[in-house]
Amino acid sequence: MTSQHKSIWTDLTRVPFTQGYLDAGGVRTRYLAAGDDDKPLLILIHGTGGHAEAYSRNLAAHAEHFRTYAIDLVGHGWSDKPKLDYEIADYAKHVINVIKALGHKKAHVSGESLGGWVAGWMAVHHPEWLDRTVLNTAGGWTAYPEVMERIKRLTMEAVNDPSPERIRTRLEFLMHDHSKVNDDLVEVRRAIYAQPGYADIMERILCLQEMDIRQRNMFSPEDSAKITTPTLVLWTSHDPTAAPEEGRKIADAIPDARFEVMNECGHWPQFEDPETFNRIHIDFLLGR
């Protein structure tokens, strides 16, 4: 018996959703959205070089409880790619402008990797825009040169030569189980990375993998102690950027943060094990 073909489309068959674009402070911003307008707003933010499809396996479950938007960050996916510095404050400004454009004064914000870094920045510097915050294998607290160099190398190889093999290798970095990288996901990212001029933008995006720039964007212990928004720190057993102990340190530094570890997952737990992620994530966002 042949295995079932895995597709972003089959991930989304159980949920009415829309793909669209909104103007977020002058940045044309792509999104995938699901859930009724009268539900609380939830913004889902992908990682470096990522896109909204990182959450294709989570929209259905979250739409039952939230007006859920998975966005393409500025410079990413099919959102606009202006010549910004692409430091964390630039991304946070974009997310705040998304919340404004949607007519809300607050949102739950959940981010993975770079997205978690942005969510954390908002929690430190702009808590008035947040209900609850999720830091999913988040950047911003660690700086390992070998990890930073690997991210730069794999990403630029994939952007400069967006072949299926290069794109697959970049996506496999994110997964503990490499078989979870399906052809559909590869082709979506290939189309994004093949956009004219994308290599120049990616060079800008990867500035956070340069130690001096990274360090000025990182969180100090004093920053972490300032976070008063209810916060979930979600880590994994096989995250390629930092061990679960690092996630525990982040949670311990944030007042009253909840800490969870998902087993047999890498950097994309929301995609590798959506059932477990959805349960943990929704329970936290609902205050259970």
PDB file of N, CA and C in Angstrom, residues 28-73:
ATOM      1  N   ARG A  28       2.536  45.561   2.375  1.00  0.00           N
ATOM      2  CA  ARG A  28       1.543  44.604   1.890  1.00  0.00           C
ATOM      3  C   ARG A  28       1.870  43.234   2.477  1.00  0.00           C
ATOM      4  N   THR A  29       0.970  42.738   3.293  1.00  0.00           N
ATOM      5  CA  THR A  29       1.257  41.587   4.149  1.00  0.00           C
ATOM      6  C   THR A  29       0.324  40.432   3.826  1.00  0.00           C
ATOM      7  N   ARG A  30       0.910  39.311   3.491  1.00  0.00           N
ATOM      8  CA  ARG A  30       0.121  38.112   3.178  1.00  0.00           C
ATOM      9  C   ARG A  30      -0.235  37.370   4.459  1.00  0.00           C
ATOM     10  N   TYR A  31      -1.429  36.757   4.435  1.00  0.00           N
ATOM     11  CA  TYR A  31      -1.857  35.969   5.589  1.00  0.00           C
ATOM     12  C   TYR A  31      -2.698  34.778   5.164  1.00  0.00           C
ATOM     13  N   LEU A  32      -2.751  33.796   6.035  1.00  0.00           N
ATOM     14  CA  LEU A  32      -3.757  32.739   6.021  1.00  0.00           C
ATOM     15  C   LEU A  32      -4.594  32.960   7.272  1.00  0.00           C
ATOM     16  N   ALA A  33      -5.905  32.984   7.139  1.00  0.00           N
ATOM     17  CA  ALA A  33      -6.773  33.305   8.275  1.00  0.00           C
ATOM     18  C   ALA A  33      -7.924  32.327   8.374  1.00  0.00           C
ATOM     19  N   ALA A  34      -8.308  32.029   9.614  1.00  0.00           N
ATOM     20  CA  ALA A  34      -9.447  31.150   9.871  1.00  0.00           C
ATOM     21  C   ALA A  34     -10.053  31.518  11.220  1.00  0.00           C
ATOM     22  N   GLY A  35     -11.311  31.172  11.402  1.00  0.00           N
ATOM     23  CA  GLY A  35     -11.998  31.476  12.653  1.00  0.00           C
ATOM     24  C   GLY A  35     -12.912  32.681  12.523  1.00  0.00           C
ATOM     25  N   ASP A  36     -13.914  32.743  13.371  1.00  0.00           N
ATOM     26  CA  ASP A  36     -14.910  33.815  13.300  1.00  0.00           C
ATOM     27  C   ASP A  36     -14.347  35.141  13.815  1.00  0.00           C
ATOM     28  N   ASP A  37     -14.851  36.221  13.248  1.00  0.00           N
ATOM     29  CA  ASP A  37     -14.358  37.556  13.594  1.00  0.00           C
ATOM     30  C   ASP A  37     -14.623  37.935  15.044  1.00  0.00           C
ATOM     31  N   ASP A  38     -15.629  37.333  15.673  1.00  0.00           N
ATOM     32  CA  ASP A  38     -15.940  37.717  17.045  1.00  0.00           C
ATOM     33  C   ASP A  38     -15.084  36.996  18.081  1.00  0.00           C
ATOM     34  N   LYS A  39     -14.193  36.129  17.628  1.00  0.00           N
ATOM     35  CA  LYS A  39     -13.305  35.411  18.549  1.00  0.00           C
ATOM     36  C   LYS A  39     -12.043  36.246  18.824  1.00  0.00           C
ATOM     37  N   PRO A  40     -11.343  35.959  19.933  1.00  0.00           N
ATOM     38  CA  PRO A  40     -10.100  36.698  20.228  1.00  0.00           C
ATOM     39  C   PRO A  40      -9.085  36.519  19.107  1.00  0.00           C
ATOM     40  N   LEU A  41      -8.275  37.548  18.887  1.00  0.00           N
ATOM     41  CA  LEU A  41      -7.301  37.536  17.800  1.00  0.00           C
ATOM     42  C   LEU A  41      -6.035  36.795  18.220  1.00  0.00           C
ATOM     43  N   LEU A  42      -5.556  35.921  17.326  1.00  0.00           N
ATOM     44  CA  LEU A  42      -4.303  35.182  17.508  1.00  0.00           C
ATOM     45  C   LEU A  42      -3.448  35.384  16.271  1.00  0.00           C
ATOM     46  N   ILE A  43      -2.210  35.854  16.482  1.00  0.00           N
ATOM     47  CA  ILE A  43      -1.248  36.016  15.400  1.00  0.00           C
ATOM     48  C   ILE A  43      -0.166  34.953  15.544  1.00  0.00           C
ATOM     49  N   LEU A  44       0.089  34.206  14.478  1.00  0.00           N
ATOM     50  CA  LEU A  44       1.114  33.156  14.454  1.00  0.00           C
ATOM     51  C   LEU A  44       2.254  33.621  13.559  1.00  0.00           C
ATOM     52  N   ILE A  45       3.493  33.548  14.084  1.00  0.00           N
ATOM     53  CA  ILE A  45       4.641  34.110  13.371  1.00  0.00           C
ATOM     54  C   ILE A  45       5.704  33.034  13.155  1.00  0.00           C
ATOM     55  N   HIS A  46       6.088  32.835  11.913  1.00  0.00           N
ATOM     56  CA  HIS A  46       7.089  31.840  11.502  1.00  0.00           C
ATOM     57  C   HIS A  46       8.506  32.291  11.866  1.00  0.00           C
ATOM     58  N   GLY A  47       9.490  31.480  11.477  1.00  0.00           N
ATOM     59  CA  GLY A  47      10.894  31.767  11.749  1.00  0.00           C
ATOM     60  C   GLY A  47      11.637  32.358  10.559  1.00  0.00           C
ATOM     61  N   THR A  48      12.955  32.433  10.684  1.00  0.00           N
ATOM     62  CA  THR A  48      13.825  33.031   9.669  1.00  0.00           C
ATOM     63  C   THR A  48      13.669  32.329   8.322  1.00  0.00           C
ATOM     64  N   GLY A  49      13.365  33.130   7.291  1.00  0.00           N
ATOM     65  CA  GLY A  49      13.204  32.563   5.949  1.00  0.00           C
ATOM     66  C   GLY A  49      11.926  31.786   5.760  1.00  0.00           C
ATOM     67  N   GLY A  50      11.014  31.859   6.727  1.00  0.00           N
ATOM     68  CA  GLY A  50       9.795  31.062   6.695  1.00  0.00           C
ATOM     69  C   GLY A  50       8.617  31.783   6.071  1.00  0.00           C
ATOM     70  N   HIS A  51       7.419  31.250   6.369  1.00  0.00           N
ATOM     71  CA  HIS A  51       6.200  31.736   5.729  1.00  0.00           C
ATOM     72  C   HIS A  51       5.006  31.156   6.461  1.00  0.00           C
ATOM     73  N   ALA A  52       3.824  31.635   6.132  1.00  0.00           N
ATOM     74  CA  ALA A  52       2.616  31.290   6.884  1.00  0.00           C
ATOM     75  C   ALA A  52       2.326  29.795   6.903  1.00  0.00           C
ATOM     76  N   GLU A  53       2.762  29.071   5.867  1.00  0.00           N
ATOM     77  CA  GLU A  53       2.466  27.628   5.804  1.00  0.00           C
ATOM     78  C   GLU A  53       3.094  26.838   6.937  1.00  0.00           C
ATOM     79  N   ALA A  54       3.993  27.453   7.687  1.00  0.00           N
ATOM     80  CA  ALA A  54       4.538  26.790   8.874  1.00  0.00           C
ATOM     81  C   ALA A  54       3.424  26.372   9.834  1.00  0.00           C
ATOM     82  N   TYR A  55       2.269  27.036   9.729  1.00  0.00           N
ATOM     83  CA  TYR A  55       1.142  26.772  10.632  1.00  0.00           C
ATOM     84  C   TYR A  55      -0.045  26.134   9.915  1.00  0.00           C
ATOM     85  N   SER A  56       0.184  25.537   8.763  1.00  0.00           N
ATOM     86  CA  SER A  56      -0.935  24.959   8.013  1.00  0.00           C
ATOM     87  C   SER A  56      -1.626  23.831   8.785  1.00  0.00           C
ATOM     88  N   ARG A  57      -0.916  23.183   9.691  1.00  0.00           N
ATOM     89  CA  ARG A  57      -1.500  22.079  10.462  1.00  0.00           C
ATOM     90  C   ARG A  57      -2.127  22.526  11.774  1.00  0.00           C
ATOM     91  N   ASN A  58      -2.182  23.827  11.979  1.00  0.00           N
ATOM     92  CA  ASN A  58      -2.691  24.343  13.249  1.00  0.00           C
ATOM     93  C   ASN A  58      -3.917  25.236  13.096  1.00  0.00           C
ATOM     94  N   LEU A  59      -4.194  25.669  11.878  1.00  0.00           N
ATOM     95  CA  LEU A  59      -5.300  26.615  11.680  1.00  0.00           C
ATOM     96  C   LEU A  59      -6.642  26.019  12.095  1.00  0.00           C
ATOM     97  N   ALA A  60      -6.906  24.782  11.720  1.00  0.00           N
ATOM     98  CA  ALA A  60      -8.227  24.199  11.986  1.00  0.00           C
ATOM     99  C   ALA A  60      -8.517  24.160  13.485  1.00  0.00           C
ATOM    100  N   ALA A  61      -7.574  23.643  14.266  1.00  0.00           N
ATOM    101  CA  ALA A  61      -7.796  23.506  15.707  1.00  0.00           C
ATOM    102  C   ALA A  61      -7.934  24.866  16.375  1.00  0.00           C
ATOM    103  N   HIS A  62      -7.117  25.824  15.961  1.00  0.00           N
ATOM    104  CA  HIS A  62      -7.143  27.133  16.619  1.00  0.00           C
ATOM    105  C   HIS A  62      -8.337  27.974  16.188  1.00  0.00           C
ATOM    106  N   ALA A  63      -8.824  27.753  14.974  1.00  0.00           N
ATOM    107  CA  ALA A  63      -9.971  28.522  14.485  1.00  0.00           C
ATOM    108  C   ALA A  63     -11.238  28.250  15.294  1.00  0.00           C
ATOM    109  N   GLU A  64     -11.271  27.140  16.001  1.00  0.00           N
ATOM    110  CA  GLU A  64     -12.428  26.851  16.854  1.00  0.00           C
ATOM    111  C   GLU A  64     -12.526  27.842  18.017  1.00  0.00           C
ATOM    112  N   HIS A  65     -11.394  28.436  18.384  1.00  0.00           N
ATOM    113  CA  HIS A  65     -11.344  29.294  19.569  1.00  0.00           C
ATOM    114  C   HIS A  65     -10.914  30.727  19.284  1.00  0.00           C
ATOM    115  N   PHE A  66     -10.224  30.952  18.155  1.00  0.00           N
ATOM    116  CA  PHE A  66      -9.609  32.251  17.902  1.00  0.00           C
ATOM    117  C   PHE A  66      -9.803  32.678  16.454  1.00  0.00           C
ATOM    118  N   ARG A  67      -9.834  33.983  16.232  1.00  0.00           N
ATOM    119  CA  ARG A  67      -9.672  34.528  14.888  1.00  0.00           C
ATOM    120  C   ARG A  67      -8.174  34.461  14.624  1.00  0.00           C
ATOM    121  N   THR A  68      -7.760  33.501  13.828  1.00  0.00           N
ATOM    122  CA  THR A  68      -6.359  33.099  13.731  1.00  0.00           C
ATOM    123  C   THR A  68      -5.743  33.570  12.422  1.00  0.00           C
ATOM    124  N   TYR A  69      -4.638  34.271  12.542  1.00  0.00           N
ATOM    125  CA  TYR A  69      -3.885  34.736  11.370  1.00  0.00           C
ATOM    126  C   TYR A  69      -2.459  34.197  11.433  1.00  0.00           C
ATOM    127  N   ALA A  70      -2.057  33.423  10.425  1.00  0.00           N
ATOM    128  CA  ALA A  70      -0.650  33.102  10.209  1.00  0.00           C
ATOM    129  C   ALA A  70      -0.163  34.049   9.121  1.00  0.00           C
ATOM    130  N   ILE A  71       0.856  34.833   9.437  1.00  0.00           N
ATOM    131  CA  ILE A  71       1.278  35.894   8.521  1.00  0.00           C
ATOM    132  C   ILE A  71       2.643  35.573   7.911  1.00  0.00           C
ATOM    133  N   ASP A  72       2.926  36.207   6.780  1.00  0.00           N
ATOM    134  CA  ASP A  72       4.280  36.294   6.253  1.00  0.00           C
ATOM    135  C   ASP A  72       4.883  37.584   6.800  1.00  0.00           C
ATOM    136  N   LEU A  73       5.912  37.457   7.640  1.00  0.00           N
ATOM    137  CA  LEU A  73       6.577  38.646   8.154  1.00  0.00           C
ATOM    138  C   LEU A  73       7.111  39.516   7.017  1.00  0.00           C
TER     139      LEU A  73
END
